[in-house]
Coordinates of C-alpha atoms and ligand atoms in Angstrom, one line a residue:
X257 CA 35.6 33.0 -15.7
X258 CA 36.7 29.8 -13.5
X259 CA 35.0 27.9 -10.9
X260 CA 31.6 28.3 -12.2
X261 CA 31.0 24.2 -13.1
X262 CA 32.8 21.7 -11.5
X263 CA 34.0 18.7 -12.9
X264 CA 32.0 16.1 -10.8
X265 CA 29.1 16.8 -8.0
X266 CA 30.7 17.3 -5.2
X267 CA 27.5 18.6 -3.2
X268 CA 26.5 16.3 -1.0
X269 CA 23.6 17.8 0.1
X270 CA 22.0 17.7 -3.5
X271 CA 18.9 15.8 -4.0
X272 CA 19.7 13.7 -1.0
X273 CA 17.1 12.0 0.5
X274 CA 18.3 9.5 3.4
X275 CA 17.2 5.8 3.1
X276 CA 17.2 3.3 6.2
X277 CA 16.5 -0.4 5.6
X278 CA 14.4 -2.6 8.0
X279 CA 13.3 -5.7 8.9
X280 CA 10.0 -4.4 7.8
X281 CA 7.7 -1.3 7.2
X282 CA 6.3 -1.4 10.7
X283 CA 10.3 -1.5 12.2
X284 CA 11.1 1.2 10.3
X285 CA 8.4 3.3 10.7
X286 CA 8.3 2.6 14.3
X287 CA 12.1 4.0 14.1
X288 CA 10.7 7.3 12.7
X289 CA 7.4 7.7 14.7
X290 CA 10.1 7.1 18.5
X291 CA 12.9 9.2 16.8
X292 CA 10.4 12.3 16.0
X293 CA 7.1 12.3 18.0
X294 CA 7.7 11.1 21.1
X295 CA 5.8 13.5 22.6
X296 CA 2.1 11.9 24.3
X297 CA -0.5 14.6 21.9
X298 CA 1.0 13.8 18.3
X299 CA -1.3 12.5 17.1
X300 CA -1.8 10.1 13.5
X301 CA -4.5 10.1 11.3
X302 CA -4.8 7.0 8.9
X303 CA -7.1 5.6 6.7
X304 CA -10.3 3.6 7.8
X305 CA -9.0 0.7 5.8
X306 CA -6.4 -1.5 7.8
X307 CA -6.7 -5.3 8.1
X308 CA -5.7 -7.4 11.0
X309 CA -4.5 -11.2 10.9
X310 CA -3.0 -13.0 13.8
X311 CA 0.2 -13.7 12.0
X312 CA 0.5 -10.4 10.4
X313 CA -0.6 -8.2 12.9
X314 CA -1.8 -4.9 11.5
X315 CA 1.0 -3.4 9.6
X316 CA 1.2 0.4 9.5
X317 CA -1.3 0.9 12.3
X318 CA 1.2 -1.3 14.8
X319 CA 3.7 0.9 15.4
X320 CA 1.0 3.7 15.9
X321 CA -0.3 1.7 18.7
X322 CA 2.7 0.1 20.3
X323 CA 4.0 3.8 20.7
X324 CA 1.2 4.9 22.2
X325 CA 0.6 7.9 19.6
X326 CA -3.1 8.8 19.7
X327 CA -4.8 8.2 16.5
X328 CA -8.0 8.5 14.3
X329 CA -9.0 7.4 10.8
X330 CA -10.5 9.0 7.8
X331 CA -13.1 7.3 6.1
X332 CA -12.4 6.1 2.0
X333 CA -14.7 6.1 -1.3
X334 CA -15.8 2.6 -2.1
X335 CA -12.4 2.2 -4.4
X336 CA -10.4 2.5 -1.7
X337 CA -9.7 6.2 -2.9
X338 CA -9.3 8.8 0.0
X339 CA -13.1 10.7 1.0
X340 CA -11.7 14.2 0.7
X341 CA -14.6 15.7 3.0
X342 CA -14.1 13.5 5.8
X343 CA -10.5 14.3 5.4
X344 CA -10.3 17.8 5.9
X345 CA -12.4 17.8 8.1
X346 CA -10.6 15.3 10.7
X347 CA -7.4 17.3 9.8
X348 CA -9.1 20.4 10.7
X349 CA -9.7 19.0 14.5
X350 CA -6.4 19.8 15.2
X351 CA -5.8 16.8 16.5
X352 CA -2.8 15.3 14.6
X353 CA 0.6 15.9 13.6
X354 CA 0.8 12.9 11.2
X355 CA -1.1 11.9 8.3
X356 CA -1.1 8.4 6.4
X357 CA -2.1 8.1 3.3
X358 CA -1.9 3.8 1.4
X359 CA -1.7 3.2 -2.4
X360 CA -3.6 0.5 -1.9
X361 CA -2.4 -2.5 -4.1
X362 CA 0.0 -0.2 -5.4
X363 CA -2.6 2.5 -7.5
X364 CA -1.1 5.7 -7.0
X365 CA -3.6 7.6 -4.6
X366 CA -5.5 10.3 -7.4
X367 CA -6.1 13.4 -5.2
X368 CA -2.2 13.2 -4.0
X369 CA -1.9 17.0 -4.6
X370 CA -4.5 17.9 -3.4
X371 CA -4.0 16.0 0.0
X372 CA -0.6 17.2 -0.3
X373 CA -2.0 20.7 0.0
X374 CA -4.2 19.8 2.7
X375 CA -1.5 18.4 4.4
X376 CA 0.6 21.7 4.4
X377 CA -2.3 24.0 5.0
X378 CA -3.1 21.9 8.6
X379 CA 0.8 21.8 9.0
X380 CA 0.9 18.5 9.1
X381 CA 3.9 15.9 8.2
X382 CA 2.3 13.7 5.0
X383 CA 3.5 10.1 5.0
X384 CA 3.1 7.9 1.6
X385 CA 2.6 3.9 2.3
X386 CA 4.1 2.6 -0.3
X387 CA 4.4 -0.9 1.3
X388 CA 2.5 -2.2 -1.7
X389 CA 3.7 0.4 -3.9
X390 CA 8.0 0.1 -4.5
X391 CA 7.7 -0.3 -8.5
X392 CA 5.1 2.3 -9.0
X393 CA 7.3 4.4 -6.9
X394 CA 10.4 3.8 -8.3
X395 CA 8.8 3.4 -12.0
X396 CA 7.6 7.3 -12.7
X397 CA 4.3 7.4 -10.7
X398 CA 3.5 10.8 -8.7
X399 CA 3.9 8.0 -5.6
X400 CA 6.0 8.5 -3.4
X401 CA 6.8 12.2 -4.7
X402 CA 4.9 14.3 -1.9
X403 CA 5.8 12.6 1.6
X404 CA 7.7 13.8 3.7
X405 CA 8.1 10.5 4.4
X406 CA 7.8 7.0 2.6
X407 CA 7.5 3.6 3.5
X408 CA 8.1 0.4 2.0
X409 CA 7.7 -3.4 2.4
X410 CA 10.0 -4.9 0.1
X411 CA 9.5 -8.5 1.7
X412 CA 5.8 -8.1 -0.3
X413 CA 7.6 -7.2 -3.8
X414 CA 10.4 -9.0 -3.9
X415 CA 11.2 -12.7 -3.0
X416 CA 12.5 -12.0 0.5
X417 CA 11.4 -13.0 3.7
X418 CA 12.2 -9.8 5.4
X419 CA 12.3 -6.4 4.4
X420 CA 11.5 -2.7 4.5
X421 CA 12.5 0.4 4.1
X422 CA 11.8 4.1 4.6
X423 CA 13.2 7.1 2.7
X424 CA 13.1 10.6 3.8
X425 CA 12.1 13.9 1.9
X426 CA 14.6 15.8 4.0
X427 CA 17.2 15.0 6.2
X428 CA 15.7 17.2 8.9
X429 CA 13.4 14.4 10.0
X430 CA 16.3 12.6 10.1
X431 CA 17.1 12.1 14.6
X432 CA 18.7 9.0 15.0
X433 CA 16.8 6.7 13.0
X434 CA 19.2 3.8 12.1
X435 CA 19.0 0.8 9.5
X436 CA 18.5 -2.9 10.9
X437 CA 18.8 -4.7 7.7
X438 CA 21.5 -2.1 5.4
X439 CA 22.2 -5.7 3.4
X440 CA 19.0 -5.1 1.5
X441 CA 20.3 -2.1 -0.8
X442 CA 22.2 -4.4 -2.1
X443 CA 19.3 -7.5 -2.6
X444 CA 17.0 -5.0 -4.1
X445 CA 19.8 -3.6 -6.3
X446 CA 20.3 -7.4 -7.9
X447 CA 16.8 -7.8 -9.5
X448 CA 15.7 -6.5 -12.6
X449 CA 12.9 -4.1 -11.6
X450 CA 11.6 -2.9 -15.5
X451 CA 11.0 -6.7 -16.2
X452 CA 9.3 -7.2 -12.5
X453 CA 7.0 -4.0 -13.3
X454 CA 6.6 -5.3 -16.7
X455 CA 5.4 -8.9 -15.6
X456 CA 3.2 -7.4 -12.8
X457 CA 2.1 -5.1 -15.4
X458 CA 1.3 -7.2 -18.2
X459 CA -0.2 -10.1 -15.3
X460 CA -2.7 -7.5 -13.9
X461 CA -4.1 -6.1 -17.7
X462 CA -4.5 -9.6 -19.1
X463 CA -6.5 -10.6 -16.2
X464 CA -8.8 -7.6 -15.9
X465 CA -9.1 -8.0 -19.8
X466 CA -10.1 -11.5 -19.2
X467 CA -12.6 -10.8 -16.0
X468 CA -14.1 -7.8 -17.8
X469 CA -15.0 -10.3 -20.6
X470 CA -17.1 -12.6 -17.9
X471 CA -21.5 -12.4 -18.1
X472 CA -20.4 -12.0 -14.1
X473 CA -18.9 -8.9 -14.3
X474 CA -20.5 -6.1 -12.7
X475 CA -23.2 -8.6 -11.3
X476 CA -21.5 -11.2 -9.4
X477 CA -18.2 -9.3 -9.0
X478 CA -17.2 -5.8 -9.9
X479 CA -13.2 -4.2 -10.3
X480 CA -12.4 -2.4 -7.9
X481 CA -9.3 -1.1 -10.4
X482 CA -10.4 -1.2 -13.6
X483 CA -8.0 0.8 -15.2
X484 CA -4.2 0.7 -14.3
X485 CA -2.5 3.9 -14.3
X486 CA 0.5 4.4 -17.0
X487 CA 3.1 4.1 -14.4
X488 CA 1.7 2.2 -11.8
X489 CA 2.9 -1.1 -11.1
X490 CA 0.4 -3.6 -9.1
X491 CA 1.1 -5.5 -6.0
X492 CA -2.1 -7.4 -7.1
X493 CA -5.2 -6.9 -8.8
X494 CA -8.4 -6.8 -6.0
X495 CA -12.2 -7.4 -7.0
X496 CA -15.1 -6.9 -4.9
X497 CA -17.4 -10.2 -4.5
X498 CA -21.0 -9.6 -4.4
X499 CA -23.2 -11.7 -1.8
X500 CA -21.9 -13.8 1.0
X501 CA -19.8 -16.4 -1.1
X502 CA -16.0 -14.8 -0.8
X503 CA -14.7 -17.0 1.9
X504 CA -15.7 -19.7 -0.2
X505 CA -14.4 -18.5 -3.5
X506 CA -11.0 -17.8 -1.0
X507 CA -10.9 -20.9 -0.1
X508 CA -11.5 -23.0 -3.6
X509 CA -9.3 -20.9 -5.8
X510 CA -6.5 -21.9 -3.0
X511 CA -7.6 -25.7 -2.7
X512 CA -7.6 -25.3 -6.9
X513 CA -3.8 -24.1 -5.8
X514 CA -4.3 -20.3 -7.0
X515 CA -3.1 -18.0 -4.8
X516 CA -5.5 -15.6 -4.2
X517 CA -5.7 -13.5 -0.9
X518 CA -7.9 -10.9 0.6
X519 CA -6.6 -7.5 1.4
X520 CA -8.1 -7.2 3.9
X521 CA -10.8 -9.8 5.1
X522 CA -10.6 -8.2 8.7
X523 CA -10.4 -4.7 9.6
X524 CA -8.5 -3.5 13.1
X525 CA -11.5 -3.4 15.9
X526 CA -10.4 0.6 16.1
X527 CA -12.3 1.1 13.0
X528 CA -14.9 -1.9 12.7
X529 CA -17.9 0.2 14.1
X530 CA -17.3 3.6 12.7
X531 CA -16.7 2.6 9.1
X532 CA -20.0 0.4 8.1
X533 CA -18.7 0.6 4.4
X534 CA -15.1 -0.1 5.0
X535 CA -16.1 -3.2 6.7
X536 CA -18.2 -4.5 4.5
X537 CA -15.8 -4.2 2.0
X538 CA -13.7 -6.5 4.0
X539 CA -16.2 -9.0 3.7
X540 CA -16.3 -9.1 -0.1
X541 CA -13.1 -8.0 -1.3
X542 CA -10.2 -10.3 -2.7
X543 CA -7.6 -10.2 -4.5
X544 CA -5.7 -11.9 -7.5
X545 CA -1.8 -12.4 -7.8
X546 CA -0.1 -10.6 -10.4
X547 CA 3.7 -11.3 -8.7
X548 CA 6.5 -11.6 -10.9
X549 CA 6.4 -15.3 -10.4
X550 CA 2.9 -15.8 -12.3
X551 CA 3.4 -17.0 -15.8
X552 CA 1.2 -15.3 -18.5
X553 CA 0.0 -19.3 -19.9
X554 CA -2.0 -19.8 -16.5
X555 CA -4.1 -16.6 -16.5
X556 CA -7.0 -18.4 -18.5
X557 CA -7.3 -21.1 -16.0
X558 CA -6.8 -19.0 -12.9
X559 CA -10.0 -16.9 -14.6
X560 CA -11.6 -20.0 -15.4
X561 CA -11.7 -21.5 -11.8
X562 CA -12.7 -18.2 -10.5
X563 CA -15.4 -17.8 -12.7
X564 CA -16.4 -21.5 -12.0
X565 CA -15.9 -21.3 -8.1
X566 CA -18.4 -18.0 -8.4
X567 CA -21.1 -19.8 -10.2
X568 CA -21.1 -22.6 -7.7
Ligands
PLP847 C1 -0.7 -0.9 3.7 C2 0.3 -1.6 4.5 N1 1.2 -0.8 5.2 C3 2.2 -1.3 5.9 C4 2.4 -2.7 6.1 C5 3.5 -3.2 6.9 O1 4.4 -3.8 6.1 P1 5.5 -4.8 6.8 O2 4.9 -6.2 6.9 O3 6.7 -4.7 5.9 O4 5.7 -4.3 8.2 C6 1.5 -3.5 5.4 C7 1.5 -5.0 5.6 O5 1.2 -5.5 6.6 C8 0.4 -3.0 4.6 O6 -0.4 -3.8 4.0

């Protein structure tokens, strides 16, 4: 018999799953939201958690707005986990055509089958935010492997001051989306990203190693990760601050030169009154860097001042 393997893939249709590169998460996925639902009743659904900040705007939830889509939120378990109930049931209104689902920090969502299923059973287009979530993506995790569409901000994993980019399960969803920034296959394709997964990796157990050691554990602060998944890869490592001192503790570890940040210390006003424990969470929750750039020898004294800035 001839014919029946070829001596090269020729098919170019085969696992293809079209990439577009952006400025940013929010260009690109402004590019696919005007490119596919155009139409005044498609509706998103996201999650209750979204920050705002007057630099940064409010990342996935801008394009949602600036397009004019309507939209609603589903509410999430104190981890930042999605509240499966609450789900369904908003999916069940009818009322959308789109839902978002974050891996916040980079943690691989747990029920992402399950809302996968949901997602097909309300005929519904499932799309992953992965803007915290590239290396876990690209390193194994289930992330990123149930959208039918995934986004990216590579400006927040990599050393770049721009950057985004959105892959497509199918080239069906494909209109005539088009790449503003194609030079960043290329960027992204001249780091080493085992060793950047590694660092962030190593960075975010040594530190929840050291913080589960502190008296103030589960008292003055809890984990709000506690364990890191086999193939996730963190974008950083967040806590949750008990009492009214985070702003302060913010602020020190920052003065001390450590740069800590809260993800997110303000929610969108589209969510602040429906979500009581979303917001709250806002109010305590911050977060330590695990980046690449942090070097293993300064994890004792970042630890340290936190621990010290808590107490005072
Ligand atoms: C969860 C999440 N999604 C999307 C975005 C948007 O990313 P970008 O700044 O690349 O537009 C951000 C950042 O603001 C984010 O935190």
């Amino acid at each position: 018999m001839h014919g029946q393997i070829s001596k090269t893939a020729s098919n170019s249709d085969n696992f293809f799953e079209p990439a577009f590169f952006y400025r940013s998460a929010r260009e690109g996925m402004c590019d696919f939201l005007a490119q596919n639902f155009a139409e005044p009743h498609d509706g998103v659904l996201l999650p209750a958690f979204i920050g705002w900040s007057p630099n940064e705007g409010s990342g996935v939830f801008d394009p949602v707005k600036e397009l004019g889509n309507p939209f609603g939120f589903y509410n999430l378990n104190p981890d930042l986990t999605v509240e499966l109930q609450d789900l369904e049931r908003k999916l069940a209104s009818g009322d959308f055509r789109i839902l978002v689902i974050i891996h916040y920090f980079g943690r691989t969502e747990p029920a992402l089958l399950t809302i996968s299923a949901l997602a097909d059973k309300y005929g519904v287009l499932l799309v992953e935010d992965l803007a915290h979530g590239f290396f876990s993506a690209v390193g194994g995790s289930e992330a990123g492997s149930f959208g039918h569409v995934r986004l990216f901000s590579l400006h927040k994993m990599f050393p770049f001051t721009q950057g985004g980019l959105i892959t497509y399960a199918s080239p069906s969803l494909v209109k005539g989306q088009k790449s503003t920034m194609a030079e960043l296959a290329v960027n992204i394709l001249s780091y080493n990203w085992t060793s950047i997964a590694e660092r962030r990796r190593s960075n975010f157990v040594d530190i929840t190693e050291r913080l589960k050691s502190l008296p103030e554990c589960g008292s003055k602060f809890e984990l709000l990760w506690p364990e890191l998944g086999s193939s996730d890869v963190p974008q950083t490592l967040p806590v949750r601050i008990a009492g009214d001192s985070r702003d302060d503790v913010y602020r020190r570890m920052n003065e001390a030169g450590f740069g800590m940040v809260s993800l997110y210390h303000t929610l969108i006003e589209q969510v602040r009154n429906d979500f009581d424990s979303m917001t709250e969470l806002s109010r305590h929750i911050i977060n330590f860097p695990v980046h690449q750039d942090v070097l293993p020898e300064l994890l004792d004294a970042l630890v340290r001042t936190f621990q010290s800035h808590l107490n005072d």
